[in-house]
PDB file of C-alpha atoms in Angstrom:
ATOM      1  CA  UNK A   1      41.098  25.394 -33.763  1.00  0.00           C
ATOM      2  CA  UNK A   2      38.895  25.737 -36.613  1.00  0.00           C
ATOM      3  CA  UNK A   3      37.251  28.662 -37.841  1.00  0.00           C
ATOM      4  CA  UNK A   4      33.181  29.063 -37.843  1.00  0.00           C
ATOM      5  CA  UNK A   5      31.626  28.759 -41.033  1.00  0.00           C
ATOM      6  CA  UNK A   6      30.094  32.454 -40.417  1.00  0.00           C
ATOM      7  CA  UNK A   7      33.664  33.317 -39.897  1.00  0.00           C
ATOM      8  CA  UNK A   8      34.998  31.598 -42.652  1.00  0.00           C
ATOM      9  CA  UNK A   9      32.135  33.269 -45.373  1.00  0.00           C
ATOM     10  CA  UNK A  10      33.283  37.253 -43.780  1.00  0.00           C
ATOM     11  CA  UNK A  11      36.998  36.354 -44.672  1.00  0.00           C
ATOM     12  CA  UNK A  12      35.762  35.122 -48.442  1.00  0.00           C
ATOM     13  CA  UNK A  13      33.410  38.375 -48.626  1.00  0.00           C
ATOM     14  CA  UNK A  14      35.899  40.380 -47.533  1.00  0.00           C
ATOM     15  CA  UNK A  15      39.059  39.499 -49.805  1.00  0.00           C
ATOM     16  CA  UNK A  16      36.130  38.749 -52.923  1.00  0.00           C
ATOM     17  CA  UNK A  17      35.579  42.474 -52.456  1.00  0.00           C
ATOM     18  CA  UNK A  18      39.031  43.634 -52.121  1.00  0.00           C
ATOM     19  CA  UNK A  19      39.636  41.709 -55.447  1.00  0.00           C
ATOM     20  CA  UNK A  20      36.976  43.240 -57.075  1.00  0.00           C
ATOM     21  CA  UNK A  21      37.826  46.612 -55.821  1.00  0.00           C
ATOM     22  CA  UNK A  22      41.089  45.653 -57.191  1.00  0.00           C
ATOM     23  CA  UNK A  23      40.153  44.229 -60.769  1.00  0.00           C
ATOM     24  CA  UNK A  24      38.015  47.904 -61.129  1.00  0.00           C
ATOM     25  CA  UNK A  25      41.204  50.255 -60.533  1.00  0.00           C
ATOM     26  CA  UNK A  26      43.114  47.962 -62.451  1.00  0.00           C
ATOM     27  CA  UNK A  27      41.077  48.282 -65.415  1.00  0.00           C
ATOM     28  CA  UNK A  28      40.693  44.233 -65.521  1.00  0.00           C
ATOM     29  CA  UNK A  29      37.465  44.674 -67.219  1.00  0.00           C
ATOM     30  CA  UNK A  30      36.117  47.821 -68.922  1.00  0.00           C
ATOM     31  CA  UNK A  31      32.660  46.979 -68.866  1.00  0.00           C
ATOM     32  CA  UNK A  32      32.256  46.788 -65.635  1.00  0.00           C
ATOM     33  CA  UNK A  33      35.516  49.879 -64.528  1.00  0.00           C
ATOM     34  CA  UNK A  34      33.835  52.189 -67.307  1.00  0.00           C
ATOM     35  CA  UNK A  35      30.829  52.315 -65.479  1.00  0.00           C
ATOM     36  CA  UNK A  36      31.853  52.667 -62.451  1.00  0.00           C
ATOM     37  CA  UNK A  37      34.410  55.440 -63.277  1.00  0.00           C
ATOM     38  CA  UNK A  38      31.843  57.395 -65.174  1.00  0.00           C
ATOM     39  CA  UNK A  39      28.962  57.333 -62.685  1.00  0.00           C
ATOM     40  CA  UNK A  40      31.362  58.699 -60.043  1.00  0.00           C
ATOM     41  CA  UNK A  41      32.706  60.916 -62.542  1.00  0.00           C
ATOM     42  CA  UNK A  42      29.213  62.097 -63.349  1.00  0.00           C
ATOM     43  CA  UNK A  43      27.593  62.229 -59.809  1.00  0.00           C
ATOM     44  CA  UNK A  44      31.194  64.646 -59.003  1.00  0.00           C
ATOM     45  CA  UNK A  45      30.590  66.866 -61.730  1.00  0.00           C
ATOM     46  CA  UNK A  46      26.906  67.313 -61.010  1.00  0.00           C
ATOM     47  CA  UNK A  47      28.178  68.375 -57.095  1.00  0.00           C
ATOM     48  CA  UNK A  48      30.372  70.977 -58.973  1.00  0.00           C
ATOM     49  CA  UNK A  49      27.152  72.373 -60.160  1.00  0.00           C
ATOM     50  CA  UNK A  50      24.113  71.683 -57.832  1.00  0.00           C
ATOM     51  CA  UNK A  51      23.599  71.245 -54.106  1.00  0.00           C
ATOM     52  CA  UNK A  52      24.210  67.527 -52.837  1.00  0.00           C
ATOM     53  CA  UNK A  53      20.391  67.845 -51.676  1.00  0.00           C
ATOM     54  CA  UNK A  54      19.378  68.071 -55.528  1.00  0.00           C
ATOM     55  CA  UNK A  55      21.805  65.383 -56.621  1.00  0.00           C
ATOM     56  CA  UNK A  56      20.563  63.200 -54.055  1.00  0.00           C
ATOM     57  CA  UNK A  57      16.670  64.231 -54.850  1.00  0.00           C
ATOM     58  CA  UNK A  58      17.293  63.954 -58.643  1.00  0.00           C
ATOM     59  CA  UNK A  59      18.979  60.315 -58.465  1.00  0.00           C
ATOM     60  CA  UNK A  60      16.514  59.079 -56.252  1.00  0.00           C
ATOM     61  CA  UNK A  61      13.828  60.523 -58.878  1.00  0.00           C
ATOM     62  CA  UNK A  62      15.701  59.096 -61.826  1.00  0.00           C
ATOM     63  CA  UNK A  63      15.483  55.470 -59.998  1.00  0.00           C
ATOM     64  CA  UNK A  64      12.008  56.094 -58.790  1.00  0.00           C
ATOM     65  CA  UNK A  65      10.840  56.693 -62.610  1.00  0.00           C
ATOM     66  CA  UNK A  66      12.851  53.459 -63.655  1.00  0.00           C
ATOM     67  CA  UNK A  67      11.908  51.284 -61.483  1.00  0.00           C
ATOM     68  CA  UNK A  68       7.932  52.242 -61.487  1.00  0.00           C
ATOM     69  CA  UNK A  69       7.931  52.755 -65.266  1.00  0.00           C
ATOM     70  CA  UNK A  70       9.305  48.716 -65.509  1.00  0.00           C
ATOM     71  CA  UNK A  71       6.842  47.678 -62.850  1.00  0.00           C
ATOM     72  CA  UNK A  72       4.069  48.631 -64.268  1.00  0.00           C
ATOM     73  CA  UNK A  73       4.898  47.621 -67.524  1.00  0.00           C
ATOM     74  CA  UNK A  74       5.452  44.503 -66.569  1.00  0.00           C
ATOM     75  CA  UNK A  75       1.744  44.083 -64.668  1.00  0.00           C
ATOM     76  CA  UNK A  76       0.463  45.486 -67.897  1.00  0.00           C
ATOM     77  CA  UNK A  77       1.857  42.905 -70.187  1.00  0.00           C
ATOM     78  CA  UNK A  78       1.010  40.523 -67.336  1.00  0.00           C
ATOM     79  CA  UNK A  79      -2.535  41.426 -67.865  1.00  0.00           C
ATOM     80  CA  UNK A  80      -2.225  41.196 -71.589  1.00  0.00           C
ATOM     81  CA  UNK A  81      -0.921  37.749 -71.553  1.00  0.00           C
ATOM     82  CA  UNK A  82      -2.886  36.580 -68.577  1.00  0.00           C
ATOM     83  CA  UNK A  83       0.454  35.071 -67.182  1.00  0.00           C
ATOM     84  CA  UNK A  84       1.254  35.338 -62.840  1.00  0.00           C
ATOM     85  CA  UNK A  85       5.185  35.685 -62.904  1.00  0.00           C
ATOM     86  CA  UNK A  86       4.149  37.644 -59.693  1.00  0.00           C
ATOM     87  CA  UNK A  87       6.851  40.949 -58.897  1.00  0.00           C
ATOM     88  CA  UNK A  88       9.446  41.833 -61.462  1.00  0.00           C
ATOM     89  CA  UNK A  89      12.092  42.578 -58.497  1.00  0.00           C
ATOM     90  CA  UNK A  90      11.315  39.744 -56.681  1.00  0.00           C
ATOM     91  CA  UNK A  91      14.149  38.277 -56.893  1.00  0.00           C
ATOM     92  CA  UNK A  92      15.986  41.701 -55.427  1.00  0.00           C
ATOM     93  CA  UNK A  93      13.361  41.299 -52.909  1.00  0.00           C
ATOM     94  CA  UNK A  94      14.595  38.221 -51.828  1.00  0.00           C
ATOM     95  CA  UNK A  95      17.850  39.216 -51.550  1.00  0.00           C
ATOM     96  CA  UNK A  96      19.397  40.031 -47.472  1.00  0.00           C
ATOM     97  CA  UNK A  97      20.905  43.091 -47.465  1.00  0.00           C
ATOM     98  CA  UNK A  98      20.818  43.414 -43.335  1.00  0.00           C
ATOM     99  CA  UNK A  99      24.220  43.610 -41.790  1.00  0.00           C
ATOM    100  CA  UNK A 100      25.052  40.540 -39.199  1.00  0.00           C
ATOM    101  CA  UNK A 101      25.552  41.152 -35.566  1.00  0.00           C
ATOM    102  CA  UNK A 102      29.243  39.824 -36.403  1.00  0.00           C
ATOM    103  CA  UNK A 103      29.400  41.963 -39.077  1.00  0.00           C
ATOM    104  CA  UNK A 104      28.533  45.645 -37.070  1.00  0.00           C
ATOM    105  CA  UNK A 105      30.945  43.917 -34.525  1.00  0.00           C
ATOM    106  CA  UNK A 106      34.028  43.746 -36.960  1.00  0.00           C
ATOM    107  CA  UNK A 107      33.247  47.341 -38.436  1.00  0.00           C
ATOM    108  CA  UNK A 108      32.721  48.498 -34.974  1.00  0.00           C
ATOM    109  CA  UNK A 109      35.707  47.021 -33.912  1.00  0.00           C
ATOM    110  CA  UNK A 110      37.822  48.772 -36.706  1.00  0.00           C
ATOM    111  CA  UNK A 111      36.501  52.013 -36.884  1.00  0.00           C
ATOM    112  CA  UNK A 112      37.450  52.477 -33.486  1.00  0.00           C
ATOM    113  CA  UNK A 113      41.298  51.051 -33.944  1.00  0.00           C
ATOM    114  CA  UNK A 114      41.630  53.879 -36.630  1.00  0.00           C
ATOM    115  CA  UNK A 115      40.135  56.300 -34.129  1.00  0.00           C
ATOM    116  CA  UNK A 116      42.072  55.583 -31.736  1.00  0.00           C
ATOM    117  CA  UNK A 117      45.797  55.358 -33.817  1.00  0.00           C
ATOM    118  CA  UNK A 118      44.900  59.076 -35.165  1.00  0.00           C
ATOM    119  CA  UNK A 119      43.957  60.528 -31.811  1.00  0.00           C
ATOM    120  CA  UNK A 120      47.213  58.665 -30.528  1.00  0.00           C
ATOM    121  CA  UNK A 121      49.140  60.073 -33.623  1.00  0.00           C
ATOM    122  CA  UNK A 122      48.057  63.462 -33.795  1.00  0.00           C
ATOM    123  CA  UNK A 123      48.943  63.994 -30.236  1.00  0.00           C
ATOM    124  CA  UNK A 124      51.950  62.402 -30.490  1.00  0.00           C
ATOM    125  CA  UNK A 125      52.422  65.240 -33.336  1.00  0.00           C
ATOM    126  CA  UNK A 126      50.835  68.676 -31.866  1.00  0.00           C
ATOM    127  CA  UNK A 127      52.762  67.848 -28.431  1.00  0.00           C
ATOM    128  CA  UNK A 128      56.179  67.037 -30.137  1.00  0.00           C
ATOM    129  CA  UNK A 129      57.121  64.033 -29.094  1.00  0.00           C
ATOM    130  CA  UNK A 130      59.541  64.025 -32.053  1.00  0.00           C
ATOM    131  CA  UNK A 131      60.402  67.092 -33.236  1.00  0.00           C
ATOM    132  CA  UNK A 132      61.448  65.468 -36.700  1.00  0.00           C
ATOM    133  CA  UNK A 133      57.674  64.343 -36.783  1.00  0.00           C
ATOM    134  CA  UNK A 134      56.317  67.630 -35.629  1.00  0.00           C
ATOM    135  CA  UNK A 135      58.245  69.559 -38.292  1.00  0.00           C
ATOM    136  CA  UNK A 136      57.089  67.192 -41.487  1.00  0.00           C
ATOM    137  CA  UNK A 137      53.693  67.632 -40.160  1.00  0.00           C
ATOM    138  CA  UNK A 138      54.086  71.586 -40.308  1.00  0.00           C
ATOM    139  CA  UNK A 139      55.590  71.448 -43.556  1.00  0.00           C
ATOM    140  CA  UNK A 140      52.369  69.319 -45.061  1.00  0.00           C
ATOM    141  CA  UNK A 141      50.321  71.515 -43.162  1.00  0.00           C
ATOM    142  CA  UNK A 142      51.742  74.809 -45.015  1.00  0.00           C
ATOM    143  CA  UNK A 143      51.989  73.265 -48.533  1.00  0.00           C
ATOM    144  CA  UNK A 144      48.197  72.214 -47.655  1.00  0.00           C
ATOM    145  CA  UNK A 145      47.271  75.898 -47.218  1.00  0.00           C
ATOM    146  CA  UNK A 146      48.607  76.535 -51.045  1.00  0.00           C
ATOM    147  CA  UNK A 147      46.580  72.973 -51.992  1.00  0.00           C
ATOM    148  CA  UNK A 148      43.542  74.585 -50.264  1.00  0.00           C
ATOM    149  CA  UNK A 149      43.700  77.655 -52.131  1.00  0.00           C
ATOM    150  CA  UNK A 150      43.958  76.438 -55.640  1.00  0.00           C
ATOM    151  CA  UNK A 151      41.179  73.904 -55.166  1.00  0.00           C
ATOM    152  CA  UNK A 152      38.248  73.039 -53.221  1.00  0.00           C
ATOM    153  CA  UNK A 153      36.751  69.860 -51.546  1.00  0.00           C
ATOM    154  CA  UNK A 154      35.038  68.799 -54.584  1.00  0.00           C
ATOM    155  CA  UNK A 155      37.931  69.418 -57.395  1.00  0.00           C
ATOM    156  CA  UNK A 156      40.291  67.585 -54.588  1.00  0.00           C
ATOM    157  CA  UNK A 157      37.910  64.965 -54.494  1.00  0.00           C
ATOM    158  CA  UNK A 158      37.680  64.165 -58.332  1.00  0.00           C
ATOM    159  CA  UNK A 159      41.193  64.344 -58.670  1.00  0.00           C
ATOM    160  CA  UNK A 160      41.463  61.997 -56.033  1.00  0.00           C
ATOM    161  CA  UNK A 161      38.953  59.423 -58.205  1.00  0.00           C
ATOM    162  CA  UNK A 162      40.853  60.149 -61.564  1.00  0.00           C
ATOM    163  CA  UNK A 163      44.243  59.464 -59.540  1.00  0.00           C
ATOM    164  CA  UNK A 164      42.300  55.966 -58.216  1.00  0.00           C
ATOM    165  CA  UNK A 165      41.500  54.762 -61.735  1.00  0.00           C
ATOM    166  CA  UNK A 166      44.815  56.471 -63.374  1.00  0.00           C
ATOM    167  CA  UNK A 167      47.313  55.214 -60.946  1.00  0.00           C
ATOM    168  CA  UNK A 168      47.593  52.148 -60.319  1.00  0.00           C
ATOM    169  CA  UNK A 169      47.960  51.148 -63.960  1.00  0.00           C
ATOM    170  CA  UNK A 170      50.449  53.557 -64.702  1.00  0.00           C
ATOM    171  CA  UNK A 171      52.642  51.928 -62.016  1.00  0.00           C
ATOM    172  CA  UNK A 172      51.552  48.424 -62.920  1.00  0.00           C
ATOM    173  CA  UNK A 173      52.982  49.588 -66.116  1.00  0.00           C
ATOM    174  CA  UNK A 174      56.279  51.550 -65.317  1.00  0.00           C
ATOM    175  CA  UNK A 175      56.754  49.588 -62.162  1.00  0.00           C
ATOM    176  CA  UNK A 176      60.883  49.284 -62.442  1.00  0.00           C
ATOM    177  CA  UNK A 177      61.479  53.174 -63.264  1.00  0.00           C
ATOM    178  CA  UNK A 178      58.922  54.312 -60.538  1.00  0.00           C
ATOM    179  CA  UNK A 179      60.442  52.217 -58.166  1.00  0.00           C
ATOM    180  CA  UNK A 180      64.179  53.713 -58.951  1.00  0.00           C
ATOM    181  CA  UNK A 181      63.143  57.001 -58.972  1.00  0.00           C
ATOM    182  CA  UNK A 182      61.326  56.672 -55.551  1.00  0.00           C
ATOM    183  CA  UNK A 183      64.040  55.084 -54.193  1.00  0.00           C
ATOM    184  CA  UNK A 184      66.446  57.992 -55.197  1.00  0.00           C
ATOM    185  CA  UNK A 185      64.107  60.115 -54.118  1.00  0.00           C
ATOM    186  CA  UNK A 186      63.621  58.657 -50.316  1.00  0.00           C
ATOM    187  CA  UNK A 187      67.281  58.147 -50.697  1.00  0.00           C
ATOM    188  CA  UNK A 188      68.215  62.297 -50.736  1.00  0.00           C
ATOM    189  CA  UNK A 189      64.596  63.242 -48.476  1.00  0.00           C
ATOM    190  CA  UNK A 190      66.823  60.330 -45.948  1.00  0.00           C
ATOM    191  CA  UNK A 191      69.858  61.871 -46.027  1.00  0.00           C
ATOM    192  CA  UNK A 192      68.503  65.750 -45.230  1.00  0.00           C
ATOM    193  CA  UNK A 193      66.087  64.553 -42.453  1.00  0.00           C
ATOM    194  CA  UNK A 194      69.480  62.802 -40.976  1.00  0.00           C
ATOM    195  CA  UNK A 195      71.417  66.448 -41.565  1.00  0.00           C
ATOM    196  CA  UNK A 196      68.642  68.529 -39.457  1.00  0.00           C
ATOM    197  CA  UNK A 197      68.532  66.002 -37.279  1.00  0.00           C
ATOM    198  CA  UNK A 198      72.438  66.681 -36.671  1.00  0.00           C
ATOM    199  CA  UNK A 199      72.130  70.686 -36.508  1.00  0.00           C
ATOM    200  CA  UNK A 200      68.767  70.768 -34.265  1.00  0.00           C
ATOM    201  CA  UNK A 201      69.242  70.013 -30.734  1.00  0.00           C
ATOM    202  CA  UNK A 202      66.566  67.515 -29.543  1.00  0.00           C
ATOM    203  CA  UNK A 203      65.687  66.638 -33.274  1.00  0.00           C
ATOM    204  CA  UNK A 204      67.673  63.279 -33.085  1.00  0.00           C
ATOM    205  CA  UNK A 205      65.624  60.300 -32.572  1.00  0.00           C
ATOM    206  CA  UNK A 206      66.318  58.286 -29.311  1.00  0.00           C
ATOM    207  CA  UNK A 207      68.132  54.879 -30.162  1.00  0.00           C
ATOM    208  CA  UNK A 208      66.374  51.681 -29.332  1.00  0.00           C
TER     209      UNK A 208
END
């Protein structure tokens, strides 16, 4: 059975954006990551110090201003030259920027498969259905109060953006050690989850 060509374009778009999401964290081009990085960089920082209302406000003003200012520049030098090249953003105009019926479908679709999986997990985890599970939850839970008290939202959140661009090309770089220390790592975390599973009662998992 073949797939529709409306079907067929959504699978391109998709996996052309994952591979440019990809190519920016990567740092496959730093014209177009530096950017990228900075303007999230700068639009974070400017949270730290104004309300989101302002941010929002000022953006919008600072587009507003460029995007007038160019406009009527161009109709001016229209005028001067006595040329028609008609709108300077026509071609933006032009462009669809509507979401498909297929489209709202598929986000529709996944947005409420992730809903569902954490409603699923998370009572799987607050009514112990594995203790095991239940206890690792706790323990993130406590070491989250601590991560809540040094930081806020914000600082979490550019940390989590610096860690984005930072990450993934420190591992592409150190791939083999990372990998043998994580695997040491999960190795020991293994081997104590499988000791407090033998000295709780009702901690062991139930073979399949």
């Amino acid at each position: 059975m073949q797939a529709s060509p409306d079907s067929t374009k959504m699978e391109c778009s998709r996996s052309s954006w994952k591979c440019q999401a990809m190519d920016l964290l990567y740092w496959r081009d730093l014209k177009q990551t530096g950017p990228v990085f900075g303007s999230l960089m700068l639009l974070l920082f400017s949270l730290t110090q104004f309300s989101v209302v302002s941010v929002i406000a000022y953006l919008a003003l600072a587009a507003l201003s460029a995007t007038i200012s160019f406009r009527v520049y161009k109709s001016v030098l229209q005028a001067v030259q006595k040329t028609d090249e008609g709108h300077p953003f026509k071609s933006y105009l032009d462009v669809e920027v509507c979401l498909s019926q297929d489209q709202m479908q598929t986000y529709a679709e996944k947005a409420q498969h992730y809903i569902n999986s954490s409603l699923k997990e998370l009572r799987r985890l607050f009514l112990v259905q594995d203790l095991v599970d239940s206890l690792k939850f706790a323990v993130l839970m406590w070491l989250l109060t601590y991560v809540g008290a040094l930081f806020n939202g914000l600082t979490l959140l550019i940390l989590a953006v610096v860690s984005m661009f930072s990450v993934p090309v420190v591992y592409e770089k150190y791939q083999t050690q990372i990998d043998q220390y994580l695997g040491l790592v999960r190795t020991h975390v293994g081997s104590i989850v499988a000791k407090i599973q033998e000295k709780i009662p009702g901690a062991k998992r139930k073979e399949e």
